[in-house]
Short mmCIF file of N, CA and C in Angstrom, two decimals:
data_model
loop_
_atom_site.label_atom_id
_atom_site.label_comp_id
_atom_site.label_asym_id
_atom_site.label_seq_id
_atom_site.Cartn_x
_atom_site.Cartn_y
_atom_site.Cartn_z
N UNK A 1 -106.32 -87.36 86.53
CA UNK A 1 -105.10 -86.67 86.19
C UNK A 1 -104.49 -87.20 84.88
N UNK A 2 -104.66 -88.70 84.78
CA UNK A 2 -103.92 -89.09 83.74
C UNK A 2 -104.84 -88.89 82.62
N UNK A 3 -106.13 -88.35 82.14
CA UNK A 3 -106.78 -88.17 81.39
C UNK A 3 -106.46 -86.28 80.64
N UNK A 4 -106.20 -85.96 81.53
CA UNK A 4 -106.39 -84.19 81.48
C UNK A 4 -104.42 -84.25 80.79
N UNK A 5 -103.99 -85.10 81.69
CA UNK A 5 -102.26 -85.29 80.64
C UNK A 5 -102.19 -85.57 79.57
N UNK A 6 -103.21 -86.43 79.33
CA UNK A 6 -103.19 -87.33 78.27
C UNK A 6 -103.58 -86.31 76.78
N UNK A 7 -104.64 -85.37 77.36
CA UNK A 7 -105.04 -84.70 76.42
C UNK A 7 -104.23 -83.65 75.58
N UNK A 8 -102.81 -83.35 76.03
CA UNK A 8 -101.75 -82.88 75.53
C UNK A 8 -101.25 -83.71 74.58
N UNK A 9 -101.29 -84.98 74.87
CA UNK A 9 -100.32 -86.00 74.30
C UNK A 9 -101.76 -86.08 72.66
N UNK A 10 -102.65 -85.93 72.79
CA UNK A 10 -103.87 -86.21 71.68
C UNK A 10 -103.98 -84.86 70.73
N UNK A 11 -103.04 -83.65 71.74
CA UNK A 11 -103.79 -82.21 71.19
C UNK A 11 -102.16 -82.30 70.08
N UNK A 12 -101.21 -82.43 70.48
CA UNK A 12 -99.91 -82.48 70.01
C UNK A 12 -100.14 -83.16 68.80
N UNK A 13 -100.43 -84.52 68.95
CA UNK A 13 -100.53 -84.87 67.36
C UNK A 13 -101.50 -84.61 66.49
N UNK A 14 -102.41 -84.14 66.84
CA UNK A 14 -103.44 -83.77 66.36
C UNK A 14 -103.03 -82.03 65.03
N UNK A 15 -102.50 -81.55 66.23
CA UNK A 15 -101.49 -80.34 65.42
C UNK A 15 -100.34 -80.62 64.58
N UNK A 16 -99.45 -81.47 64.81
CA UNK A 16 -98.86 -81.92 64.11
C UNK A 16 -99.43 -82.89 62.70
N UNK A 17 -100.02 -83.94 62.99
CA UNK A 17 -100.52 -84.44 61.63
C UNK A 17 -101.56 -83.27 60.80
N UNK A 18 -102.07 -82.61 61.52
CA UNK A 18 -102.70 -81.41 60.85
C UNK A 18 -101.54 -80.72 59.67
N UNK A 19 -100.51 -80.17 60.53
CA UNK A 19 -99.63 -78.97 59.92
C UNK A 19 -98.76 -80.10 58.94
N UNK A 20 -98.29 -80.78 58.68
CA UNK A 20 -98.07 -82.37 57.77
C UNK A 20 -98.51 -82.39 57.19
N UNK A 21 -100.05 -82.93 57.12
CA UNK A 21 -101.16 -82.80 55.96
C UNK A 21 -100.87 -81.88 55.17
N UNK A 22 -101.27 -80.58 56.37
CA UNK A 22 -100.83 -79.51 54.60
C UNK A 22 -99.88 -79.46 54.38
N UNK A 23 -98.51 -79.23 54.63
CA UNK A 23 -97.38 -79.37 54.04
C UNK A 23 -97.71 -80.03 53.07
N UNK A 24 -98.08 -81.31 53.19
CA UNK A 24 -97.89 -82.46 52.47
C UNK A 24 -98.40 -82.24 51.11
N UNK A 25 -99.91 -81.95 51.47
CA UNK A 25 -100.63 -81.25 50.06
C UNK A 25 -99.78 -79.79 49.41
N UNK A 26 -99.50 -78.77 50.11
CA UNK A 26 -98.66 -78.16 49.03
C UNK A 26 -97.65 -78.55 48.36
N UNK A 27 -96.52 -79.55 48.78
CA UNK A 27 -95.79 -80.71 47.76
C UNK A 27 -96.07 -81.15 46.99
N UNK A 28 -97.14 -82.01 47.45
CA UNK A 28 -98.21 -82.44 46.33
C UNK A 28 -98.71 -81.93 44.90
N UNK A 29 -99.04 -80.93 45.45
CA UNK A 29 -99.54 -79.21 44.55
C UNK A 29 -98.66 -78.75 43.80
N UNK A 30 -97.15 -78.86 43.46
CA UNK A 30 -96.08 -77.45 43.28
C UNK A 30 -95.14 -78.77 42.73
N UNK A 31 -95.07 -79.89 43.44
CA UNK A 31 -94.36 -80.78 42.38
C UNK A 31 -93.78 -81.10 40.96
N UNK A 32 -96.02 -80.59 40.25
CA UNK A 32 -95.36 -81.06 39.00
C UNK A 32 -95.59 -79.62 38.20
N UNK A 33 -95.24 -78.50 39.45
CA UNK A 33 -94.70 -77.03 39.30
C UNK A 33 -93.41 -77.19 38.42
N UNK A 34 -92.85 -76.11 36.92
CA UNK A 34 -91.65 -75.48 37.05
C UNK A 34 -90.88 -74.57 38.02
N UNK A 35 -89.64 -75.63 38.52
CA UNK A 35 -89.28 -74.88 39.21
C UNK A 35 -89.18 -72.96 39.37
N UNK A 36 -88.44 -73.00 38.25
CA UNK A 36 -88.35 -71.51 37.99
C UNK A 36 -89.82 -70.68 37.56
N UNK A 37 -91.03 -70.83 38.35
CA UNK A 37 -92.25 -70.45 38.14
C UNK A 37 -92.56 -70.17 39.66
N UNK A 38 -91.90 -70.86 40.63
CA UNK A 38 -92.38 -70.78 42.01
C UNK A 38 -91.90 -70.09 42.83
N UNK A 39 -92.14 -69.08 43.96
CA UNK A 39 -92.08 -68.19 44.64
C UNK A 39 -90.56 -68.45 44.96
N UNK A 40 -89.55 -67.14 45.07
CA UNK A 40 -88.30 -67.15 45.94
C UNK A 40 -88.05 -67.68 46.99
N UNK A 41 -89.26 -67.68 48.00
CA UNK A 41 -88.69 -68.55 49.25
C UNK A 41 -89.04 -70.10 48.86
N UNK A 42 -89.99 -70.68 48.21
CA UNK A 42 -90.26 -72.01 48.02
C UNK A 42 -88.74 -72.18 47.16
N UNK A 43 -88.42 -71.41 46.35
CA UNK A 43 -87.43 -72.02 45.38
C UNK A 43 -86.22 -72.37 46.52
N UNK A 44 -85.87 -71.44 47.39
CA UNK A 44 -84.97 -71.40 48.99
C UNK A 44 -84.95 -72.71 49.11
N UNK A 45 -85.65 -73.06 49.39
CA UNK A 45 -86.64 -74.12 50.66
C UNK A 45 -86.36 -75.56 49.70
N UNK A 46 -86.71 -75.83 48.50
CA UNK A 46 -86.32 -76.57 47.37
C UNK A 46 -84.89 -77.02 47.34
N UNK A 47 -84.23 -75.94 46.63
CA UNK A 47 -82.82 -76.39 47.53
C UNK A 47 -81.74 -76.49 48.65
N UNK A 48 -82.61 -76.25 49.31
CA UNK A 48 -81.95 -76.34 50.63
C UNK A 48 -82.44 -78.16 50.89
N UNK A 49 -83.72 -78.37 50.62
CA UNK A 49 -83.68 -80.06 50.84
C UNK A 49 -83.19 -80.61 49.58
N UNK A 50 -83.07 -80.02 48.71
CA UNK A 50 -82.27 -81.01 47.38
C UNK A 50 -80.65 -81.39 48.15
N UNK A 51 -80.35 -80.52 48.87
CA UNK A 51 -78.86 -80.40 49.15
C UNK A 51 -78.93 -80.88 50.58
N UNK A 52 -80.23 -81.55 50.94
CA UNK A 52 -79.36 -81.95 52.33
C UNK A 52 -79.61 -83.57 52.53
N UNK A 53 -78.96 -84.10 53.71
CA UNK A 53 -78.89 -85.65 53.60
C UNK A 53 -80.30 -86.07 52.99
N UNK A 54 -80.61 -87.57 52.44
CA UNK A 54 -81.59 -88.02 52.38
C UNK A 54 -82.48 -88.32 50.91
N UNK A 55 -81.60 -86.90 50.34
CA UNK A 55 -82.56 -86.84 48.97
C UNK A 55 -81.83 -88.05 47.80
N UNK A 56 -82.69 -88.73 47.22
CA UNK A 56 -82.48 -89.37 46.46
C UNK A 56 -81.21 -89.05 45.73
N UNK A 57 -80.46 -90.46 45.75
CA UNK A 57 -79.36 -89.91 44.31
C UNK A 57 -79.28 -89.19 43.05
N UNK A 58 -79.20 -87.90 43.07
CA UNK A 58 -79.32 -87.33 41.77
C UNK A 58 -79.02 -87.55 40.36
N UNK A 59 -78.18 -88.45 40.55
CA UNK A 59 -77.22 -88.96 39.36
C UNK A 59 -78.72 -89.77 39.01
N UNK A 60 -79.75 -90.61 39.37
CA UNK A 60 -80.87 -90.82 39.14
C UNK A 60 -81.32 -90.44 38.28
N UNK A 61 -81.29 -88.98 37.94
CA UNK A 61 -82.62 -88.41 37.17
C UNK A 61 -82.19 -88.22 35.61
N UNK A 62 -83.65 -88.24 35.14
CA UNK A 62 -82.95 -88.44 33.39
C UNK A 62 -83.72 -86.93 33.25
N UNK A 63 -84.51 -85.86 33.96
CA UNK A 63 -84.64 -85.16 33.13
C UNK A 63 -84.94 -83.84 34.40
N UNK A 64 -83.68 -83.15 34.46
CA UNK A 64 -83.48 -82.23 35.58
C UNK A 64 -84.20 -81.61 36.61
N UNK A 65 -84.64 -80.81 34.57
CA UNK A 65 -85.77 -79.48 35.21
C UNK A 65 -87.10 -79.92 35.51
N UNK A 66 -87.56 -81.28 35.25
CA UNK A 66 -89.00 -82.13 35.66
C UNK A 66 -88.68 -82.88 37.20
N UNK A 67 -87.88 -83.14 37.28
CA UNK A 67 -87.56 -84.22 38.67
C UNK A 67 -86.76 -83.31 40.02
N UNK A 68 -86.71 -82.01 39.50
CA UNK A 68 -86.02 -81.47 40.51
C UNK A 68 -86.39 -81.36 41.90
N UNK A 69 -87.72 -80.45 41.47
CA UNK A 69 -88.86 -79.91 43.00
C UNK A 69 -89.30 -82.18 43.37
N UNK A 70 -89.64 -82.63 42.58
CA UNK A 70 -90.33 -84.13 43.01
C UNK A 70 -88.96 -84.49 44.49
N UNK A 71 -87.58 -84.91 43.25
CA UNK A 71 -86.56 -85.23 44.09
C UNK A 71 -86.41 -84.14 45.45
N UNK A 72 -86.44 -83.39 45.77
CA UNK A 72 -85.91 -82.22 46.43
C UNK A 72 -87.22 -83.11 47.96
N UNK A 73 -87.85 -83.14 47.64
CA UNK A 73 -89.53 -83.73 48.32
C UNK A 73 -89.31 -84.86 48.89
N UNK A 74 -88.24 -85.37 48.41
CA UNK A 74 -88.43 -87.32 48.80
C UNK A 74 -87.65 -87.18 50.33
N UNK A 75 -86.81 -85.69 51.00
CA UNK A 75 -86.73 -85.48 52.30
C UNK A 75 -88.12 -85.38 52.87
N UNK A 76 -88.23 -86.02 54.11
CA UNK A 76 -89.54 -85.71 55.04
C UNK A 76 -89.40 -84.76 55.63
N UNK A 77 -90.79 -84.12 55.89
CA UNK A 77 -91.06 -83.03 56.49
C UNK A 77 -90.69 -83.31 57.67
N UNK A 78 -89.41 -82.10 58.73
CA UNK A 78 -88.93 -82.64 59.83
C UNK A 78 -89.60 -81.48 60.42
N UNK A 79 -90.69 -82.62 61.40
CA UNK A 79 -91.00 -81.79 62.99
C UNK A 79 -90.49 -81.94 64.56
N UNK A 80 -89.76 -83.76 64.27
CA UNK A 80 -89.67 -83.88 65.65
C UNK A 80 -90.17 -83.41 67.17
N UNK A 81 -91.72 -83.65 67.07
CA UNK A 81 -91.99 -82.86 68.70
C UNK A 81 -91.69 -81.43 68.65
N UNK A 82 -91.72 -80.67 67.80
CA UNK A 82 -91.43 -79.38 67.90
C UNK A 82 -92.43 -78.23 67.33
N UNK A 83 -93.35 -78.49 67.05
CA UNK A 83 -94.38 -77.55 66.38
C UNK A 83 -95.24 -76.95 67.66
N UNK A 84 -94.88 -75.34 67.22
CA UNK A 84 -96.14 -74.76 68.33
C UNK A 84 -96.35 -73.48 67.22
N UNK A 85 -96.83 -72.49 67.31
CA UNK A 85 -97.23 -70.84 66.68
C UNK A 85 -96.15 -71.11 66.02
N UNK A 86 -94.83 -70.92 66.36
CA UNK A 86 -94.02 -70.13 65.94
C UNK A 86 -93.07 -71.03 64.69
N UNK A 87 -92.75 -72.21 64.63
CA UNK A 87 -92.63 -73.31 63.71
C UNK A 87 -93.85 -73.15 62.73
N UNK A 88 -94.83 -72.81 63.40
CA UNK A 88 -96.19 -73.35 62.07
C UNK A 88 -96.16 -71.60 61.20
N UNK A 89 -95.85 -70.69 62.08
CA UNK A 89 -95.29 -69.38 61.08
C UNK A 89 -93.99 -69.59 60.05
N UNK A 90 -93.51 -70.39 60.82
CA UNK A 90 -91.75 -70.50 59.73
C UNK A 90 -92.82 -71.15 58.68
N UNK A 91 -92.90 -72.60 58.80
CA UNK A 91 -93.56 -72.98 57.60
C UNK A 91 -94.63 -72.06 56.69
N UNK A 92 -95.34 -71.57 57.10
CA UNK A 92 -96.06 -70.49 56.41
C UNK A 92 -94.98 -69.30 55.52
N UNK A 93 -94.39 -68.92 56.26
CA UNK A 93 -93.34 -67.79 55.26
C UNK A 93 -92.23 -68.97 54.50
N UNK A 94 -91.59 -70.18 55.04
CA UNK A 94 -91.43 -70.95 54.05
C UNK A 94 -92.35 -71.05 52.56
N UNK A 95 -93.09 -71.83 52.89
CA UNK A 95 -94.38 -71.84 51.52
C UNK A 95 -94.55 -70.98 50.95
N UNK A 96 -95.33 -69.74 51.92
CA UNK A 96 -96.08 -68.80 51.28
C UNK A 96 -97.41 -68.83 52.27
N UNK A 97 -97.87 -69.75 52.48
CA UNK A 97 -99.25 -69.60 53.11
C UNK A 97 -99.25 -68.63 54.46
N UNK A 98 -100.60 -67.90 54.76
CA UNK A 98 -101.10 -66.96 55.98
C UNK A 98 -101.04 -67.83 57.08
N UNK A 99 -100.42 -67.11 58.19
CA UNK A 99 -100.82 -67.64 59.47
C UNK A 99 -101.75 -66.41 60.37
N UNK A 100 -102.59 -66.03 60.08
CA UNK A 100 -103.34 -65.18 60.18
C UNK A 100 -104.48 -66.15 60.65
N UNK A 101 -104.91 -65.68 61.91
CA UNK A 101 -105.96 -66.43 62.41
C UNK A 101 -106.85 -65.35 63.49
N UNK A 102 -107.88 -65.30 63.89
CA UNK A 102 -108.59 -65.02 64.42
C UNK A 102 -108.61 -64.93 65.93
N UNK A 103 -107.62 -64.02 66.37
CA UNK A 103 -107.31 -63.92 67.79
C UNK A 103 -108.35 -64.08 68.94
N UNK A 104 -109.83 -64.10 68.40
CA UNK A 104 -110.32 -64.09 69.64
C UNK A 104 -110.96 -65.36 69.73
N UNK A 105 -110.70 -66.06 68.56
CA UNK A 105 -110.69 -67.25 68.80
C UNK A 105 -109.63 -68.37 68.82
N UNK A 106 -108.55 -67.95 68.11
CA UNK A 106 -107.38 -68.74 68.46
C UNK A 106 -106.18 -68.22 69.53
N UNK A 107 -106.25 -66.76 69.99
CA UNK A 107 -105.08 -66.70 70.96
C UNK A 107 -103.81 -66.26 70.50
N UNK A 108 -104.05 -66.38 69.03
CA UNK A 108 -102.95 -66.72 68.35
C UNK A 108 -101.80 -67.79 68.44
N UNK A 109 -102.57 -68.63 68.46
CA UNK A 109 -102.30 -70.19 68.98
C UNK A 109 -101.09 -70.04 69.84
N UNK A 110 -101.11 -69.34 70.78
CA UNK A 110 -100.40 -69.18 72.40
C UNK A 110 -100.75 -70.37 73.09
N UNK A 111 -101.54 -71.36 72.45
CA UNK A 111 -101.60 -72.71 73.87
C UNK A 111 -100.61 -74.14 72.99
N UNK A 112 -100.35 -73.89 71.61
CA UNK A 112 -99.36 -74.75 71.11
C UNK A 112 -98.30 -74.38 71.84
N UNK A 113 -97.73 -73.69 72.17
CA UNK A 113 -96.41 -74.14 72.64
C UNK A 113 -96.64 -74.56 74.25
N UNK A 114 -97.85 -74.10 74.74
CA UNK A 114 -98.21 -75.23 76.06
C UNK A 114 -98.26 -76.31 75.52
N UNK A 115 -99.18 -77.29 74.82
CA UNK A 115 -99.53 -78.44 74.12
C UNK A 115 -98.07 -78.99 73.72
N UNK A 116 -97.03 -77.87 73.39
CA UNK A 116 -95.22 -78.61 72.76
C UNK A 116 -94.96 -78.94 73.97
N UNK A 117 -94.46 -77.99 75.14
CA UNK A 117 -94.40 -78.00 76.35
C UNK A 117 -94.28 -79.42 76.76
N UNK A 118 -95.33 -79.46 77.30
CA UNK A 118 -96.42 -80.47 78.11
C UNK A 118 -96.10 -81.99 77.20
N UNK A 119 -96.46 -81.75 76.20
CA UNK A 119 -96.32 -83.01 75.21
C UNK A 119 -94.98 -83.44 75.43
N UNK A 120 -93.87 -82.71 75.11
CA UNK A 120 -92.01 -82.96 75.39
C UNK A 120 -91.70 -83.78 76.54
N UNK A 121 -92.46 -82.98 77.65
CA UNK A 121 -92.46 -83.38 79.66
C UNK A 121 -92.59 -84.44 79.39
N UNK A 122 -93.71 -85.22 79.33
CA UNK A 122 -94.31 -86.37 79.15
C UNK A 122 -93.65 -87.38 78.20
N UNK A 123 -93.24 -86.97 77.10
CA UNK A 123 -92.76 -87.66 76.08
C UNK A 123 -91.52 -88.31 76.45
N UNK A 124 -90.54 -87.59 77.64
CA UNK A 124 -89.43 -87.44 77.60
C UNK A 124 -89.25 -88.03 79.31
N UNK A 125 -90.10 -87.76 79.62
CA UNK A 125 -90.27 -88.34 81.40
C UNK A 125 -89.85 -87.52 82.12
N UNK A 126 -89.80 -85.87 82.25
CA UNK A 126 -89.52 -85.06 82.60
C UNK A 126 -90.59 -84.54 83.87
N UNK A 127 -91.83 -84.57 83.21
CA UNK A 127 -93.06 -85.04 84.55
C UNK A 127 -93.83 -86.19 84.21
N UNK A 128 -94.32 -86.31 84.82
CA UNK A 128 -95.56 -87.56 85.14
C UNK A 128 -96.69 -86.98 84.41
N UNK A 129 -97.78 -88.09 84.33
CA UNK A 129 -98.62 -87.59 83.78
C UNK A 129 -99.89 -87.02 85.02
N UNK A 130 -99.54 -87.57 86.90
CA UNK A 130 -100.25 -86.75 87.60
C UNK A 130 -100.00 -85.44 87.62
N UNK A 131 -98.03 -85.14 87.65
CA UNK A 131 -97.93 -83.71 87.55
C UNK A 131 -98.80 -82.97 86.64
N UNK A 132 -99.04 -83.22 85.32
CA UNK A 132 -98.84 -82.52 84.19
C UNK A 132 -100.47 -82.05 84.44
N UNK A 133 -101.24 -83.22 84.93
CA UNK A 133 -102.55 -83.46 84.52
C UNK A 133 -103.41 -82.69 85.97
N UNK A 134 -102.72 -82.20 87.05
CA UNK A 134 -103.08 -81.28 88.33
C UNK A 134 -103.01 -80.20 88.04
N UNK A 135 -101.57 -79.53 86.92
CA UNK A 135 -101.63 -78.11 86.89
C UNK A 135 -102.45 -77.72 86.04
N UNK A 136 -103.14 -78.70 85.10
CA UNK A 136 -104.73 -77.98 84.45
C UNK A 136 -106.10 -78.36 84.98
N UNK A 137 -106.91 -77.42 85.10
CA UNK A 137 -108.34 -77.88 85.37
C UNK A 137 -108.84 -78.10 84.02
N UNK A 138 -110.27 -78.69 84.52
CA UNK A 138 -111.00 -79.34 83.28
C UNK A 138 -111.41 -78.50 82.39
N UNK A 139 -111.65 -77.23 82.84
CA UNK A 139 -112.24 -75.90 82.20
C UNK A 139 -111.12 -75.45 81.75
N UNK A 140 -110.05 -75.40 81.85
CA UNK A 140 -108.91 -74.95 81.38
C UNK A 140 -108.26 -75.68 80.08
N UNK A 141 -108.40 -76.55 80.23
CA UNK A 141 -108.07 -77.82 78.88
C UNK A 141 -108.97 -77.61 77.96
N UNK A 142 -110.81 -77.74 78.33
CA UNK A 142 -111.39 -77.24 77.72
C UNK A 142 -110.88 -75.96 76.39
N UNK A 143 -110.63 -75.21 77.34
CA UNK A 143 -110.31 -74.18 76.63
C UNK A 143 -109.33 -73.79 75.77
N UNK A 144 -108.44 -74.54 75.81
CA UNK A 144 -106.91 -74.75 75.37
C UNK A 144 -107.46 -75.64 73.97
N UNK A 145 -108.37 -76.84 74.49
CA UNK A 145 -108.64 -77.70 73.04
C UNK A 145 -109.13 -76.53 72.56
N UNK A 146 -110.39 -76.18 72.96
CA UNK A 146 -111.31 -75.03 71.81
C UNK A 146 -110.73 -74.02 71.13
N UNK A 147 -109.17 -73.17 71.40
CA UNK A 147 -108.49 -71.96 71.29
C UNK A 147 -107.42 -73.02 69.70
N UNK A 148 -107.05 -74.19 70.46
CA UNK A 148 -105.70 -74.50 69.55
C UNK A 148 -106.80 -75.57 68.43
N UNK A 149 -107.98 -76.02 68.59
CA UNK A 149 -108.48 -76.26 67.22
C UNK A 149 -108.95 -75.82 66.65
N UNK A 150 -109.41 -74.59 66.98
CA UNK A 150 -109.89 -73.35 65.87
C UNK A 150 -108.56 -72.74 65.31
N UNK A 151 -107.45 -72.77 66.06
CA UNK A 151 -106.11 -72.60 65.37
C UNK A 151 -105.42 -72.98 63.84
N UNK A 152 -105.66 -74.40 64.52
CA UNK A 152 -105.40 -75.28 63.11
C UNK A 152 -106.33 -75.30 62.12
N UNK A 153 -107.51 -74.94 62.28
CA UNK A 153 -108.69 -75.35 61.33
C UNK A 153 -108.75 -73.80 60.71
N UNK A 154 -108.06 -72.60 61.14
CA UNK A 154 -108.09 -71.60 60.36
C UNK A 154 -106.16 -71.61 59.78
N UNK A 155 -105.73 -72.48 60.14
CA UNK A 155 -104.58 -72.56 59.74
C UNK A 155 -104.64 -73.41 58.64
N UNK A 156 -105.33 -74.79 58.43
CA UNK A 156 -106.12 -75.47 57.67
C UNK A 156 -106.60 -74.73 56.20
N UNK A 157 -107.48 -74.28 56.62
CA UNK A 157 -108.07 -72.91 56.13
C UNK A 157 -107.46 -71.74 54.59
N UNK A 158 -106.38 -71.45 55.73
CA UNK A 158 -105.24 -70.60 54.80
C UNK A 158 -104.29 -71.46 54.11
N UNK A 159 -104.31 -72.86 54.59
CA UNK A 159 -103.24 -73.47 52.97
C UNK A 159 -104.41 -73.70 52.12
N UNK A 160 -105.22 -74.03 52.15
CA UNK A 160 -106.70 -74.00 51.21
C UNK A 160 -106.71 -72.92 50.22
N UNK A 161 -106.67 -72.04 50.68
CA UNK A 161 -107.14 -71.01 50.51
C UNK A 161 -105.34 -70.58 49.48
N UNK A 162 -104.55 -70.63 50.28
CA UNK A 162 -103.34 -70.46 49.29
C UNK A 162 -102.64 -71.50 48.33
N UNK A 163 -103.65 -72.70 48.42
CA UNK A 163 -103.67 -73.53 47.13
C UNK A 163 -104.62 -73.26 45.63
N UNK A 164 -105.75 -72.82 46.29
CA UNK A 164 -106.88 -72.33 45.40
C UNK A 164 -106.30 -71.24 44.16
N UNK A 165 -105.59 -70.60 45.27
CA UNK A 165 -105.30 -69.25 44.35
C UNK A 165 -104.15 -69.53 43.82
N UNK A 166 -102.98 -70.42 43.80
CA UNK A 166 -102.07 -70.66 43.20
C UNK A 166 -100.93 -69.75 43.80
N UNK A 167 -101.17 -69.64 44.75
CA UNK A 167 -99.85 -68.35 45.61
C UNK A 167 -98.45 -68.83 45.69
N UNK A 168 -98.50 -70.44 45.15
CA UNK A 168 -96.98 -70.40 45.16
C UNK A 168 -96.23 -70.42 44.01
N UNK A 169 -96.87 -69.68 43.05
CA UNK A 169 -96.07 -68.99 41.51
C UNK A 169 -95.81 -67.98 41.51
N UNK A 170 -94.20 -67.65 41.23
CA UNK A 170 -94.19 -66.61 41.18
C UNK A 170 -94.78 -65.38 40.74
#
């Protein structure tokens, strides 16, 4: 039981440092972007973390329009335990990148928000890890890993793919 629980607690971060990564790399990518070159919602999204707690002192910068998108960045990407489909779509229409995935192999990642679920219970001591780890069979987890890592790996995929092409210029 405590193995089949456990595998929520492995599938959770696994999705999460996934959807991070890329975040991380499109920051990376668009940084030493002009601002005023980059898509309307990234520009959104830019200042909305320039303007919220955390970001470096502005009075800092010696040269505006170069340090803006960098500074705006030095907030961390906030997931707190909360990423399933529907978070990893915000971020996608945030950016720009597709969440377009392959329903008959991802579900349309319908088992992340089991994997949020389940991961929270546990995280939080809400169930046990016998509860958590009885209401799935082995074939069932199975299937949940195989559905939500073809998820991410075509989610993977599409920030690739919308780095290549430069999709976040206007």
């Amino acid at each position: 039981m405590t193995v089949r629980a456990g595998t929520f607690l492995l599938l959770y971060n696994l999705i999460e440092a996934t959807l991070r990564g890329a975040i991380g790399e499109i920051r990376d990518e668009i940084s030493a972007i002009p601002f005023g070159t980059l898509s309307a919602d990234l520009r959104k999204e830019i200042v909305r973390l320039f303007r919220s707690p955390g970001v470096v002192d502005p009075h800092l910068m010696q040269d505006v329009s170069a340090e803006f998108v960098p500074f705006a960045f030095t907030v961390g990407v906030k997931m707190s335990g909360s990423v399933d489909a529907r978070s990893i779509r915000e971020f996608g229409k945030t950016y720009g990148f597709s969440c377009n995935t392959d329903n008959s192999k991802t579900a349309g990642g319908i088992d992340l928000l089991t994997i949020k679920d389940n991961r929270n219970d546990l995280a939080h001591g809400l169930k046990t890890f016998e509860e958590v780890g009885r209401d799935y069979p082995a074939q069932d987890l199975v299937e949940i890993v195989r559905r939500s890592t073809h998820y991410m790996a075509e989610i993977s995929s599409n920030v690739e793919q919308f780095l290549d092409a430069k999709a976040y210029v206007a």
